[in-house]
Coordinates of C-alpha atoms in Angstrom, one line a residue:
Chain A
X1 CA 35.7 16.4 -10.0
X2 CA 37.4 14.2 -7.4
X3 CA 37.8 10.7 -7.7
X4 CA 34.9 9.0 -6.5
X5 CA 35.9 4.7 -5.5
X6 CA 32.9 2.2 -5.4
X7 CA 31.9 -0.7 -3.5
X8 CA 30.3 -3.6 -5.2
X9 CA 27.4 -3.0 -3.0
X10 CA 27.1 0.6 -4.5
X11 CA 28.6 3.2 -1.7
X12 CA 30.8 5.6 -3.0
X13 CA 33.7 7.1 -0.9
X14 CA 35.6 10.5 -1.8
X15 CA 39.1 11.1 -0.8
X16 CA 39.6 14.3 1.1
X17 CA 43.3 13.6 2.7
X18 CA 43.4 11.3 4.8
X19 CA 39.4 11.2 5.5
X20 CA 36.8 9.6 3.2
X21 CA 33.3 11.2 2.4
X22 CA 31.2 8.0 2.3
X23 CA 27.5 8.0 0.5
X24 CA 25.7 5.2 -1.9
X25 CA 25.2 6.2 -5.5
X26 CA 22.6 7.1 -8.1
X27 CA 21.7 3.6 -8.9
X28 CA 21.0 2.8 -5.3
X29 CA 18.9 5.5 -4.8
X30 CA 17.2 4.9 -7.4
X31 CA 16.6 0.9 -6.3
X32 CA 15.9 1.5 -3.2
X33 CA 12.9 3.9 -4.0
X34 CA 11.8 6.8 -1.7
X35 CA 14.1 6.5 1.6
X36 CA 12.6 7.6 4.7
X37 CA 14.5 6.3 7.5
X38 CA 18.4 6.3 8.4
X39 CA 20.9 4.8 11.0
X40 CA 24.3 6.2 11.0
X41 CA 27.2 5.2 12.9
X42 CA 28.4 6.8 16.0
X43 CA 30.7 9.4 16.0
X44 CA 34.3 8.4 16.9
X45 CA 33.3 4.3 16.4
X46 CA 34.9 2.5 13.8
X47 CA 34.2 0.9 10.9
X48 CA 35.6 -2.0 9.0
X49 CA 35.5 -2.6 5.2
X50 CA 33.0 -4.2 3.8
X51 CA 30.9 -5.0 7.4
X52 CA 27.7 -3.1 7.6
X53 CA 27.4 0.1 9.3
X54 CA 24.5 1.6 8.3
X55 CA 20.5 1.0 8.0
X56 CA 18.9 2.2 5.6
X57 CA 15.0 2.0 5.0
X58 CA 12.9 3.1 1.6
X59 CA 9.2 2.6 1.6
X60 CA 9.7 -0.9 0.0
X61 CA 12.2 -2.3 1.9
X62 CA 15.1 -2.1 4.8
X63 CA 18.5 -1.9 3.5
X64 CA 22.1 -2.3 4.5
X65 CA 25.1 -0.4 3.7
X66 CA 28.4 -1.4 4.2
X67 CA 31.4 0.7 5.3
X68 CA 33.4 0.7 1.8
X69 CA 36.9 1.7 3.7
X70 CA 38.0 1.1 7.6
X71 CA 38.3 4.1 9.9
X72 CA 37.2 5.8 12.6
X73 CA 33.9 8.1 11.8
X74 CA 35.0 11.7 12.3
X75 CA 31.4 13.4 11.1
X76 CA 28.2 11.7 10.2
X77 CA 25.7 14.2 8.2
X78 CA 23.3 14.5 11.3
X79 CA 20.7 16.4 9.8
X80 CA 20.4 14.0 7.4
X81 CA 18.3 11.4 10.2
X82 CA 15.2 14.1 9.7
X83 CA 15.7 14.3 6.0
X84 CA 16.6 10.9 4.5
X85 CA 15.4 12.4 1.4
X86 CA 18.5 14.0 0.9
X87 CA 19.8 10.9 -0.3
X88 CA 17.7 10.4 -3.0
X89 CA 17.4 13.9 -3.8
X90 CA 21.0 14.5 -4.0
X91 CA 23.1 11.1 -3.6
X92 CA 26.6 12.7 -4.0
X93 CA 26.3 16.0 -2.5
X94 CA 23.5 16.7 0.2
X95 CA 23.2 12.8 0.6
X96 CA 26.4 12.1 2.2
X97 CA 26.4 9.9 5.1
X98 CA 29.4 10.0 7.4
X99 CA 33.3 10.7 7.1
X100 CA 36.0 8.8 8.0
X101 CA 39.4 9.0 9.0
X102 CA 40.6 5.8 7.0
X103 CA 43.0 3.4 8.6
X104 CA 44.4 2.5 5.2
X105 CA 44.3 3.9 2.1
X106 CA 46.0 0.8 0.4
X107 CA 42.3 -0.8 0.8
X108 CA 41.2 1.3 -2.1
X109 CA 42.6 -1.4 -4.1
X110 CA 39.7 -3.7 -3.0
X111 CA 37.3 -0.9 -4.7
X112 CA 35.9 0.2 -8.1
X113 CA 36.6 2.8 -10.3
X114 CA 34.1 5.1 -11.7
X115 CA 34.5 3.0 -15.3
X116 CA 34.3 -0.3 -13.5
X117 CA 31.1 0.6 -11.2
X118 CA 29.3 1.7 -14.7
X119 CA 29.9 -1.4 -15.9
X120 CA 28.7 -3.6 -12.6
X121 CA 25.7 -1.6 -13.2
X122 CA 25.1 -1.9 -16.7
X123 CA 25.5 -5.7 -16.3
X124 CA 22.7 -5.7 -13.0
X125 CA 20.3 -3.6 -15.0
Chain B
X1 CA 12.3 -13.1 -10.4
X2 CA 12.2 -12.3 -14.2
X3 CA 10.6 -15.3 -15.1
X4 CA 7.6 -14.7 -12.5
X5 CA 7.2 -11.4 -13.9
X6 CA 6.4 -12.7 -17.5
X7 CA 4.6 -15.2 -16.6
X8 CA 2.6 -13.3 -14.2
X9 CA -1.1 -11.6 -15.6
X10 CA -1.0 -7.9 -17.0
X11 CA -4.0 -5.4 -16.8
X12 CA -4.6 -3.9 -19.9
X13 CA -3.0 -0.8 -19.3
X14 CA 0.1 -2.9 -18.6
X15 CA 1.6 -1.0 -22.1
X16 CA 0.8 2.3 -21.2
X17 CA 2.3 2.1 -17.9
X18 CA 5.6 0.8 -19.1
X19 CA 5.5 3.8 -21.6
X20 CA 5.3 6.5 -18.4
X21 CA 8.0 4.6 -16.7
X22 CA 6.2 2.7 -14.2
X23 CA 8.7 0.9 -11.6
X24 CA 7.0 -2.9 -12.0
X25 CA 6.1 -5.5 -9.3
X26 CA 4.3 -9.0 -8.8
X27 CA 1.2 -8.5 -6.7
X28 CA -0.7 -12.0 -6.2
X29 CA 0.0 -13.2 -9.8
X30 CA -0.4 -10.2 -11.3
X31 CA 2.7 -7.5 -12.9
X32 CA 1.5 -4.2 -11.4
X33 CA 3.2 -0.5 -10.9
X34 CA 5.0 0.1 -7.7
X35 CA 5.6 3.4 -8.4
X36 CA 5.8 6.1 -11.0
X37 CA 7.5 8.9 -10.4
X38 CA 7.9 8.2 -6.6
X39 CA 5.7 6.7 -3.4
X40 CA 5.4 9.9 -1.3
X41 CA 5.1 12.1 -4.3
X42 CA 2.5 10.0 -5.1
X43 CA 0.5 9.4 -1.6
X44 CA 0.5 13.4 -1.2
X45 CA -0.5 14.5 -4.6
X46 CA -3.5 12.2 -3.8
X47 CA -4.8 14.5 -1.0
X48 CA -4.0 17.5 -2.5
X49 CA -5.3 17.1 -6.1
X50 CA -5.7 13.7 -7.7
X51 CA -4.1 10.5 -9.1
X52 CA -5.0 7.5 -11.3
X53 CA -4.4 4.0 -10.0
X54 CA -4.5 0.8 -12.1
X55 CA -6.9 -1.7 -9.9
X56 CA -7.7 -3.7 -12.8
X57 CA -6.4 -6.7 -10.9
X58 CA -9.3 -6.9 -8.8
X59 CA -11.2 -9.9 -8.7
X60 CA -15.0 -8.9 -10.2
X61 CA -17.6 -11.9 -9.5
X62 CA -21.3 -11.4 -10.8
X63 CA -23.8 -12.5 -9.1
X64 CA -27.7 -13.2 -11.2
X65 CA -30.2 -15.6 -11.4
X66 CA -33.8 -15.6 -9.7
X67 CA -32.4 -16.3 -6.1
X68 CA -29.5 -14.6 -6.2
X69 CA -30.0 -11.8 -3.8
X70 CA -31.0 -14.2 -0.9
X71 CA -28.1 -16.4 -1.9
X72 CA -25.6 -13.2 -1.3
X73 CA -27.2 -12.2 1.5
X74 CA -27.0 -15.9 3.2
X75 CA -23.4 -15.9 2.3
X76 CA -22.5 -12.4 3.5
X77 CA -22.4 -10.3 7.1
X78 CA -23.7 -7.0 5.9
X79 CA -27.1 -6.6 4.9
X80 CA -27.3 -6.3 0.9
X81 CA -30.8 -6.5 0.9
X82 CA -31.0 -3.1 2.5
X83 CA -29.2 -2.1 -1.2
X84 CA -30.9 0.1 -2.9
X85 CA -30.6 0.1 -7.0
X86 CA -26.8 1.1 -8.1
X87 CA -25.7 1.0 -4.4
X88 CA -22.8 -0.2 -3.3
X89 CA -21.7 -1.4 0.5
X90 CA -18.5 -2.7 2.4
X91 CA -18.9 -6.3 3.3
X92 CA -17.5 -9.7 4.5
X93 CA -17.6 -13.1 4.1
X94 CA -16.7 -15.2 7.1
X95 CA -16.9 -18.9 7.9
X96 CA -18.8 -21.2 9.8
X97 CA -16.1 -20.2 12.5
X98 CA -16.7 -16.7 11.9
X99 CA -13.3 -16.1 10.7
X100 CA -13.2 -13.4 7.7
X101 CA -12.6 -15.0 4.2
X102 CA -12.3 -11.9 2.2
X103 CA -14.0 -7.8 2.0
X104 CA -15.7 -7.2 -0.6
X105 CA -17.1 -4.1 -2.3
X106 CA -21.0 -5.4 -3.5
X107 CA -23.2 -3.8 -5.9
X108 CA -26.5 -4.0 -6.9
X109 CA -26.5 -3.2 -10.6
X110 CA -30.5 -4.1 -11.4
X111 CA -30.8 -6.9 -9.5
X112 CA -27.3 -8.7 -10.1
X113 CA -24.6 -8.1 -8.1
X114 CA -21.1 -7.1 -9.1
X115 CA -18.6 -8.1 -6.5
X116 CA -15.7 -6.8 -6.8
X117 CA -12.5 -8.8 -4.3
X118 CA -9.3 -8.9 -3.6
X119 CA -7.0 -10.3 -6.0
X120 CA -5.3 -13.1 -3.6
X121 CA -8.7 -14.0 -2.7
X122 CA -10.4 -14.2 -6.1
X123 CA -10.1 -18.2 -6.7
X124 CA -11.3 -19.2 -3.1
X125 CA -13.8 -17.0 -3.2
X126 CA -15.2 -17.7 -6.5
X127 CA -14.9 -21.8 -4.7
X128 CA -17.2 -20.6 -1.8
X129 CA -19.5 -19.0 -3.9
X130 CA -19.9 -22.3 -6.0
X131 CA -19.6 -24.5 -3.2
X132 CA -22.4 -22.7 -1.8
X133 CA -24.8 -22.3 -5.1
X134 CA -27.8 -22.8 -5.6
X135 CA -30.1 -23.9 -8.8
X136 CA -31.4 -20.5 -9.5
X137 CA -27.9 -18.6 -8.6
X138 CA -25.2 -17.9 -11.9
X139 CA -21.9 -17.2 -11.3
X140 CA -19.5 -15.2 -14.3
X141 CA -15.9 -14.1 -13.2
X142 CA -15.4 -11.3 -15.3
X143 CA -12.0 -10.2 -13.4
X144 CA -10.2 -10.9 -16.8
X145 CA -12.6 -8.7 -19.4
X146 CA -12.8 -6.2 -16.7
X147 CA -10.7 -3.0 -17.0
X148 CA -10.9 -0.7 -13.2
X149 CA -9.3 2.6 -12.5
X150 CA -9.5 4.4 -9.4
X151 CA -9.0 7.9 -9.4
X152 CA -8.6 9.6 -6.0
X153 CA -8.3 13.0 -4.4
X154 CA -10.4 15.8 -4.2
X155 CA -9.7 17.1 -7.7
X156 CA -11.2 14.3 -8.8
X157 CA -15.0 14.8 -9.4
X158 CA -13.5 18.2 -11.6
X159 CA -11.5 16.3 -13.8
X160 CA -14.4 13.6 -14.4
X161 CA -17.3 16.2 -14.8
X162 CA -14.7 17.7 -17.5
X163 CA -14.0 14.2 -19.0
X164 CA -17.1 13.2 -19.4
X165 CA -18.8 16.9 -20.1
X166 CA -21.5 16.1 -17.3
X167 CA -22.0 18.5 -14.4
X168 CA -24.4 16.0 -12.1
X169 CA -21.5 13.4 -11.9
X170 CA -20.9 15.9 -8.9
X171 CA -24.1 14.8 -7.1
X172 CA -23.6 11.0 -7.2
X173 CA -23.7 10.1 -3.9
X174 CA -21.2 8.7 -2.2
X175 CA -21.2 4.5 -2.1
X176 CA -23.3 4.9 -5.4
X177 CA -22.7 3.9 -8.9
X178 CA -24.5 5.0 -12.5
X179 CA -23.4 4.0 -16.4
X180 CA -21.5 7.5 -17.9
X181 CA -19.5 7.6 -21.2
X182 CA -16.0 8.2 -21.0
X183 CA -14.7 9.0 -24.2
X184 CA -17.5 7.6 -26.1
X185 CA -17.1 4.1 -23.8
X186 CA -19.7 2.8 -21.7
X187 CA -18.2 2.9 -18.2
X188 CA -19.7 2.0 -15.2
X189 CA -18.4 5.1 -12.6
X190 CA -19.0 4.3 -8.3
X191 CA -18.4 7.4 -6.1
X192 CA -15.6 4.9 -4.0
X193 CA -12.3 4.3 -3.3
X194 CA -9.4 2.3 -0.7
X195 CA -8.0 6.2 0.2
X196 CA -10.3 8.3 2.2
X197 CA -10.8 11.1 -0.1
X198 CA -12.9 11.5 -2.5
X199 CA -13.1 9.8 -5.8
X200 CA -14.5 7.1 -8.6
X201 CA -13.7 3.7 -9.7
X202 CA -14.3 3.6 -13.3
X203 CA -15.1 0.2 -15.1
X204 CA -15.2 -1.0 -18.6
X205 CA -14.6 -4.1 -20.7
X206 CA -10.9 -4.5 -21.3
X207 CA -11.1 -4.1 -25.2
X208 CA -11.8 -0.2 -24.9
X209 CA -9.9 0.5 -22.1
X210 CA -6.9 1.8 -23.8
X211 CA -9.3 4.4 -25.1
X212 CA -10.2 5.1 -21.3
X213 CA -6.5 5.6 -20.0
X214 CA -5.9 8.3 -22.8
X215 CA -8.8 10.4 -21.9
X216 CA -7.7 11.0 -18.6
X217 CA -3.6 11.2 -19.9
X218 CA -5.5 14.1 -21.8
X219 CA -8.2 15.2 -19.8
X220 CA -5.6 15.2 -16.8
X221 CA -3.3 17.4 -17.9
X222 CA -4.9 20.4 -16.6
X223 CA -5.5 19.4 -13.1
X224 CA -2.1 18.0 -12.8
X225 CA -3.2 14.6 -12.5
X226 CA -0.1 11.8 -12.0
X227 CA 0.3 8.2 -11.8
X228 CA 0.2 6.4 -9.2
X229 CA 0.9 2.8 -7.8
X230 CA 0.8 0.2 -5.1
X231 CA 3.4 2.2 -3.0
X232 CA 1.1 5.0 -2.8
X233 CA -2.0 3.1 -2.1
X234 CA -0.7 1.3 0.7
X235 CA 0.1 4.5 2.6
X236 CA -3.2 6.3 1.7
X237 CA -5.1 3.0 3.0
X238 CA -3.1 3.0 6.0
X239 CA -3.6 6.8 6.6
X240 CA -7.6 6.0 6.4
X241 CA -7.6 2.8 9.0
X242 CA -8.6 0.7 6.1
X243 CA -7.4 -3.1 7.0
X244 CA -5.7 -5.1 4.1
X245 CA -6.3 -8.7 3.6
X246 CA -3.4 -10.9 4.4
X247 CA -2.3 -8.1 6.4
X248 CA -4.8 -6.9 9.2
X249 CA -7.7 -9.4 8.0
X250 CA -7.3 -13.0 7.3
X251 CA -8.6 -16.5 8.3
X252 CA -7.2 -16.1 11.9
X253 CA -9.3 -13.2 12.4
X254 CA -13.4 -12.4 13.2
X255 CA -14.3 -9.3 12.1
X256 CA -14.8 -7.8 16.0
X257 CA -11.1 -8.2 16.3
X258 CA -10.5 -6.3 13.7
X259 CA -13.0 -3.3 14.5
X260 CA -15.6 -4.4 11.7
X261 CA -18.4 -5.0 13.9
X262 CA -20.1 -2.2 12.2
X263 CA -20.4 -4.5 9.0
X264 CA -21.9 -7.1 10.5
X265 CA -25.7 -6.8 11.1
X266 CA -26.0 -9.9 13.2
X267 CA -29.2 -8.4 14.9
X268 CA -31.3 -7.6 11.3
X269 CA -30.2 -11.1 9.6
X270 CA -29.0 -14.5 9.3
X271 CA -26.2 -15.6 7.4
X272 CA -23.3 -18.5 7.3
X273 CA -21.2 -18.0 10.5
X274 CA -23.4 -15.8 12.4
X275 CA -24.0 -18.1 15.6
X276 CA -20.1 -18.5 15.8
X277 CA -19.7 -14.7 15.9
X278 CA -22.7 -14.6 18.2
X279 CA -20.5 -16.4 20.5
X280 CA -17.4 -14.5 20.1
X281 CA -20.0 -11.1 21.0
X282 CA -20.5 -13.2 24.3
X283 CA -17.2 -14.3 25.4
X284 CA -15.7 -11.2 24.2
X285 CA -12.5 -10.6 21.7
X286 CA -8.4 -11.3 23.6
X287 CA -7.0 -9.2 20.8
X288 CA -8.0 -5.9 19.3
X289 CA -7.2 -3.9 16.4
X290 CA -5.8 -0.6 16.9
X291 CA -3.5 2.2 15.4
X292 CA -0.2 3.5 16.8
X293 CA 2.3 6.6 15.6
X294 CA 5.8 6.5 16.2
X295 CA 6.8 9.3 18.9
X296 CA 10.2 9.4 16.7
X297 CA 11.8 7.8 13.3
X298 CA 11.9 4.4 12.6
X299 CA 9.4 1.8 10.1
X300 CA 7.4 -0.6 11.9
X301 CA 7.0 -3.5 9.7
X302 CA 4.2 -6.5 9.8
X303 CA 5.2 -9.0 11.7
X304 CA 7.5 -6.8 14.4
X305 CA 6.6 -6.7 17.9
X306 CA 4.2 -4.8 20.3
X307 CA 5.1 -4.5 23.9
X308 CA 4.1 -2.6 26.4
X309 CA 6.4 0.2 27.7
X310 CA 7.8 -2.5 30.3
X311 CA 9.1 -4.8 27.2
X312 CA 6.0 -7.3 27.7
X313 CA 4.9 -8.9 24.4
X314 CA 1.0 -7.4 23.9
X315 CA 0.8 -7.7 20.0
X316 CA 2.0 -7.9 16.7
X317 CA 2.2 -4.9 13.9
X318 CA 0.1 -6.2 10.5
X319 CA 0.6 -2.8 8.6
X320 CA 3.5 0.1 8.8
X321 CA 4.4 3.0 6.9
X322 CA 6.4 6.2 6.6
X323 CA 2.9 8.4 6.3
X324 CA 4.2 11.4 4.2
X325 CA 0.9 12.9 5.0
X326 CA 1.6 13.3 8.6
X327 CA 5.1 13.3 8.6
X328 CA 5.2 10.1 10.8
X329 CA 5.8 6.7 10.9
X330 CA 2.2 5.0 11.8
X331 CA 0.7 1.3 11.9
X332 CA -1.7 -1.3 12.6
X333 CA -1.6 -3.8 15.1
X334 CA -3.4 -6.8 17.2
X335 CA -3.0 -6.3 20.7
X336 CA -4.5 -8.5 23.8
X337 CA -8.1 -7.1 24.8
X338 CA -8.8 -5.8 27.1
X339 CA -5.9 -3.5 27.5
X340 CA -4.0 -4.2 30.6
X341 CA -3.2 -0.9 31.4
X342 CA -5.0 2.7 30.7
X343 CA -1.7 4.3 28.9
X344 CA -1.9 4.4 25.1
X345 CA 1.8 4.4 25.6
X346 CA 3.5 0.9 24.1
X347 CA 6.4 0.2 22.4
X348 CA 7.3 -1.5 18.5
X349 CA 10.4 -3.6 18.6
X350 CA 12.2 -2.6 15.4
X351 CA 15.5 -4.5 15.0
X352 CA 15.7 -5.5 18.7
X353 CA 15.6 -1.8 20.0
X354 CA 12.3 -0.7 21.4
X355 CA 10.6 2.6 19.8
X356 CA 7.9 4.4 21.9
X357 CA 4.6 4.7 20.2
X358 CA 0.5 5.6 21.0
X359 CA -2.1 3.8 20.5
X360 CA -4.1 5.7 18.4
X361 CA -7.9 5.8 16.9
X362 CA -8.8 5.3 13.0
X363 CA -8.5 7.2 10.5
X364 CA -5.3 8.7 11.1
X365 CA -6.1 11.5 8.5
X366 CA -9.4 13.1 8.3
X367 CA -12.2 11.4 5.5
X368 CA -12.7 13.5 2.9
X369 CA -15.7 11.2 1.6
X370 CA -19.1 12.9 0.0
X371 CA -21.1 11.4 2.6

């Protein structure tokens, strides 16, 4: 299984070379309830780390999500606009939001492990 | 936020809904389930089969004494004296201005009256009431001894004929209550409910109640019966056109605004506030009540913005949801009346981009009611 990094405000991102597979995790999902609407960013814009680049919305409540790395978005999981669902369904596979071609990879540095994201979450729960 | 929560009033099925993993909120005082095992799951399983709700929150008010069938009607826009024995009607109370107070679900239960209102309203309308007594009038809130489930969906009369082993609980009309046993406890059952199918509320006092909940756990099992919370009801209400107070109805609104005109009988009776909303009939309403669907994606929240498809400001949304019944995004709204233009064609602001919408009549699903 490939090493997954967290943010603090629960996205994961998955190294693929020099591109990032960005998504939020299990725990989100799970917060956030039944998601039924989704803004993703543009193809070929940029994102910074740790400004918000995505909207989420669940039946409870709007949502942000913040880019966890800097890059410049080379996919974004269109299909997943008409089936937000995905997301909650399958948070790490189907769910994924957007790639990116990261600026940076030292930045990781400013993320979580997999250990240290288990234990933000058992301490918020 | 954890502190609210324990202080905050539990029903008394608040253990048994903890136990099937209810997600927990704070509705107007009281610790209620969001969710169980999901808000669309939840708002479609209650079309297509049926689901159990906890209401118990609702505030109950009876209503007795000699004089206490002219004092209700006096105080109230629809006409309870029309109510026949075990009948139950929609209503409103509204204020010398004419502005709504609170809806109401009133029955006549031999000559007393149950009256059963929203939660956030329950203290100022019990105040109105006693403001407005009488000598021969008695007033008992009961909200706290009073267990209330709602069970919804058209699977629903099945599952209750089965609970209760009685076949003519399927020809209780509609809007009409009668006393059944529901595992050996006296409940009081009315052929209602805030979803636009069909279904039962099911009363009893609070100390038996647990016995209640199990029977249909049980019972339910066989007609696939789930949980469901305030998510779900939200949507379903939505779906139906049925206003929420604090949302669609408050004290800023008459009930002709808000398309409840029908619940008014201003022409058969008198009560408190009639002459105001006698003048509002002759002046005419500036804002209306209407329905609109999303032509695309996007949530259209209270308090967001209506304009027209030019970008003027006609309204404000009071009520949007994902409808996972439809498969889109609809609302309620006030805009100005009359309607400047003939389109149906407006736009919500959602986060300073404009969506395209129609305006669209009520309910947005079809009533599956036993009328």
């Amino acid at each position: 299984m490939e090493r997954l990094y967290y943010s603090k405000t629960h996205e994961w991102a998955r190294r693929e070379d020099d591109n990032a597979v960005v998504g939020i995790s299990d725990y989100a999902q799970q917060q956030l309830g039944d998601i039924v609407y989704i803004e993703l960013p543009e193809l070929g814009g940029r994102v910074t780390q740790f400004t918000q680049c995505v909207t989420i919305e669940s039946t409870k409540s709007a949502a942000e999500s913040y880019a966890p790395l800097s890059g410049e978005v080379v996919a974004v999981n269109k299909e997943l606009t008409n089936n937000p669902q995905w997301i909650n369904e399958s948070p790490y596979e189907k769910g994924w939001m957007y790639k990116l071609k990261i600026d940076d990879s030292s930045q990781e540095k400013n993320l979580l492990t997999e250990e240290e994201y288990n234990e933000l979450v058992a301490q918020e729960s | 936020m954890r502190t609210a929560i324990f202080s905050a009033k539990k029903t008394p099925f608040y253990e048994k809904y903890r136990t099937n993993g209810a997600k927990v909120i704070d509705f107007s005082g009281w610790v209620l389930p969001l969710e169980f095992s999901g808000t669309l799951k939840e708002a479609k399983a209650t079309r297509r089969n049926c689901t159990l709700f906890d209401v118990s929150h609702m505030g109950v008010i009876r209503i007795s004494g000699k004089k206490c069938r002219e004092y209700l009607e006096q105080l109230t826009t629809n006409t309870v004296f029309n109510l026949s024995n075990y009948q139950l009607q929609y209503n409103l109370l509204v204020n010398e201005k004419g502005m709504i107070l609170d809806d109401l679900i009133v029955y006549n239960l031999d000559n007393e009256f149950l009256c059963i209102v929203n939660a956030s309203n329950k203290d100022k309308v019990l105040d109105w009431f006693d403001v407005h007594k009488s000598k021969e009038v008695d007033l008992f809130d009961e909200t706290e001894i009073t267990a209330i489930l709602s069970l919804q969906g058209p699977q629903a009369v099945q599952l209750l004929m089965q609970m209760c082993k009685d076949t003519t609980i399927f020809d209780l009309f509609y809007m009409h209550a009668r006393g059944v046993e529901v595992a050996g406890v006296p409940c009081l059952i009315s052929r209602n409910g805030y979803t636009g199918e069909d279904g039962f509320e099911i009363y009893c006092e609070i100390s038996l109640a647990s016995r209640v909940w199990d029977c249909f756990i049980d019972s339910g099992k066989r007609f696939s019966l789930i949980l469901a919370g305030l998510g779900a009801r939200d949507i379903l209400r939505v779906e139906a056109g049925y206003p929420l107070y604090g949302n669609d109805i408050d004290e800023t609104i008459n009930p002709l605004e808000a398309g409840l005109q029908w619940a008014v009988k201003y022409k058969d009776k008198d009560f408190l506030g009639k002459s105001s909303i006698v003048d509002i009939l002759k002046n005419g309403i500036q804002r209306k009540r209407i329905g609109f669907i999303l032509d695309g994606r996007g949530v259209p929240r209270k308090g967001y913005s209506v304009r027209s498809e030019d970008g003027e400001l006609i309204g404000k949304v009071t009520s949007g949801v994902y409808s996972p019944n439809l498969d889109k995004f609809i609302g309620m709204a006030y805009v100005s009346y009359p309607f400047k233009e003939r389109t149906t064609a407006v736009t919500i602001e959602i986060r300073n981009s404009l969506y395209p919408a129609r305006i669209s009549s009520f309910p947005f699903v079809p009533i599956n009611v036993k009328k």
